[in-house]
């Protein structure tokens, strides 16, 4: 039996950010991760993620802004560049883009609307559609480096990472909780459960969770035909397609929310042939700067709520952290802070409460 202030179940980006925030506040913390470092079975693997403020809803703009400061702080702490400003583009469906334009203007976020000729002059590897909104401060996150930086900072602060250590059971124990692993039991004042696609099977039997749908998404990298500048981009339409440069791997292109529904236990790691065909056609039409044959492909899990809002709440000693729906990574520093605030007794953000309408 080990007694600590907090146990964090899940060493993905959200568990790591939460653990790091708690350790900075002087808590003794153990992170239990069922797999090895940098495993590729969850939602946080890979080298790159889009980071942008361009949302149609001011709520997300303010949350992304707060996260931005958190990434800069982690960069300052570690001396590692994590957030690369390449510019972020939204184009395509007028309704979708204009809602973003309106929200950015209202939030006084620097942006510009470009005409097609100007956009294609700046990014000759791309073809543009409909209104084109450019957020110059947007860009990409070095995702793998960010996860390592959080884990390193956590351990430097005295935190303990237990890799290849699945939490088998979680139960109340007095005012706190007990977490059982194969070779140890931990008692803690709080347990943060940031288990990604495994959340429902782990906590569902004891906590009323909102409906969470796990999908297996496919993502592809393509080789640039020549050295060109690439922004992060979202092409809005019936199916939103997005992309960004991943240094050393090419340009990542994928569809948002077209993956088949699965569970963490039953997912098959098989790249979706239909998605590959559609993305290749998309590249042929809209990204002439890329050779249209994928040079690499991968699957990754989304844990989705009905309205893409996150779940961050506390019930007794258990703190639930489920911020995904395919857009969570960029928010990790502020999610970590919110989880630590819940551990310190703060109330949840109403929109993220377990009982919030979704
Ligand atoms: C293809 C794809 C593209 C994306 N693109 C973007 C993007 O451009 N921008 C953006 O902001 N977001 C993006 N996202 C979303 C983002 O990556 C996720 O929201 C984020 O990674 C979720 O992190 P997590 O820590 O909640 O989940 P995970 O990384 O899955 O972490 C959960 C961890 O818990 C562990 N675990 C589960 N059960 C147990 C147990 N019982 N004991 C111990 N450990 C356990 C798992 O092994 C796992 O490591 C994308 C996601 C995907 C899949």
Tab-separated table of N, CA, C and O in Angstrom, residues 16 64 66 72 90 110 129 135-136 146 168 174 198 204 207 238 287 306 329 331 350 353-354:
chain	number	residue	atom	x	y	z
A	16	UNK	N	-0.912	13.741	-18.202
A	16	UNK	CA	0.418	14.322	-17.967
A	16	UNK	C	0.322	15.795	-17.601
A	16	UNK	O	1.031	16.271	-16.707
A	64	UNK	N	-8.607	28.485	-25.573
A	64	UNK	CA	-7.373	28.275	-26.351
A	64	UNK	C	-6.326	29.333	-25.993
A	64	UNK	O	-5.136	29.027	-25.894
A	66	UNK	N	-5.935	30.784	-23.103
A	66	UNK	CA	-5.350	30.411	-21.801
A	66	UNK	C	-4.356	29.264	-21.988
A	66	UNK	O	-3.288	29.240	-21.375
A	72	UNK	N	3.503	28.344	-23.750
A	72	UNK	CA	4.672	29.236	-23.703
A	72	UNK	C	5.421	29.062	-22.378
A	72	UNK	O	6.645	29.080	-22.329
A	90	UNK	N	-8.637	28.752	-42.197
A	90	UNK	CA	-9.969	28.133	-42.317
A	90	UNK	C	-10.537	28.593	-43.645
A	90	UNK	O	-10.578	29.801	-43.909
A	110	UNK	N	-6.052	38.698	-33.709
A	110	UNK	CA	-5.558	39.118	-35.026
A	110	UNK	C	-5.857	38.067	-36.100
A	110	UNK	O	-5.573	36.886	-35.904
A	129	UNK	N	-10.835	27.624	-51.381
A	129	UNK	CA	-12.259	27.494	-51.678
A	129	UNK	C	-13.029	28.434	-50.770
A	129	UNK	O	-12.747	28.478	-49.564
A	135	UNK	N	-5.400	33.082	-39.527
A	135	UNK	CA	-5.007	33.498	-38.164
A	135	UNK	C	-3.500	33.365	-38.071
A	135	UNK	O	-2.987	32.259	-37.899
A	136	UNK	N	-2.768	34.472	-38.204
A	136	UNK	CA	-1.297	34.364	-38.301
A	136	UNK	C	-0.610	33.718	-37.105
A	136	UNK	O	0.432	33.078	-37.261
A	146	UNK	N	5.904	17.755	-26.720
A	146	UNK	CA	5.097	18.348	-25.640
A	146	UNK	C	4.821	17.312	-24.550
A	146	UNK	O	4.946	17.595	-23.354
A	168	UNK	N	-6.226	-1.427	-12.303
A	168	UNK	CA	-7.228	-2.503	-12.491
A	168	UNK	C	-8.555	-2.159	-11.834
A	168	UNK	O	-9.613	-2.557	-12.302
A	174	UNK	N	-12.659	5.771	2.548
A	174	UNK	CA	-12.823	6.877	3.487
A	174	UNK	C	-13.157	8.152	2.713
A	174	UNK	O	-14.000	8.116	1.811
A	198	UNK	N	-10.607	4.683	-22.728
A	198	UNK	CA	-10.830	3.636	-21.737
A	198	UNK	C	-11.666	4.149	-20.560
A	198	UNK	O	-11.893	3.413	-19.604
A	204	UNK	N	-17.369	3.890	-15.878
A	204	UNK	CA	-18.803	3.812	-16.173
A	204	UNK	C	-19.605	3.045	-15.132
A	204	UNK	O	-20.684	3.489	-14.716
A	207	UNK	N	-19.908	5.627	-12.082
A	207	UNK	CA	-20.196	7.062	-12.237
A	207	UNK	C	-21.074	7.262	-13.467
A	207	UNK	O	-20.822	6.675	-14.514
A	238	UNK	N	-19.115	19.435	-45.799
A	238	UNK	CA	-19.940	18.374	-45.202
A	238	UNK	C	-19.044	17.492	-44.329
A	238	UNK	O	-19.425	17.090	-43.227
A	287	UNK	N	-4.512	20.098	-52.899
A	287	UNK	CA	-3.133	20.245	-52.390
A	287	UNK	C	-2.122	19.811	-53.453
A	287	UNK	O	-1.371	18.830	-53.270
A	306	UNK	N	-21.467	14.339	-27.573
A	306	UNK	CA	-22.423	14.680	-28.639
A	306	UNK	C	-22.183	16.076	-29.216
A	306	UNK	O	-22.378	16.299	-30.408
A	329	UNK	N	-6.111	18.384	-27.832
A	329	UNK	CA	-4.683	18.493	-27.521
A	329	UNK	C	-4.251	19.922	-27.206
A	329	UNK	O	-3.560	20.176	-26.215
A	331	UNK	N	-5.548	22.278	-25.884
A	331	UNK	CA	-6.026	22.839	-24.619
A	331	UNK	C	-5.331	22.237	-23.399
A	331	UNK	O	-5.620	22.618	-22.264
A	350	UNK	N	-19.193	25.048	-15.740
A	350	UNK	CA	-20.529	24.440	-15.866
A	350	UNK	C	-20.674	23.656	-17.176
A	350	UNK	O	-21.249	22.563	-17.186
A	353	UNK	N	-19.367	20.162	-16.789
A	353	UNK	CA	-19.846	19.326	-15.691
A	353	UNK	C	-20.455	18.030	-16.231
A	353	UNK	O	-20.924	17.970	-17.371
A	354	UNK	N	-20.451	16.988	-15.411
A	354	UNK	CA	-20.980	15.687	-15.837
A	354	UNK	C	-22.434	15.799	-16.284
A	354	UNK	O	-22.868	15.127	-17.217
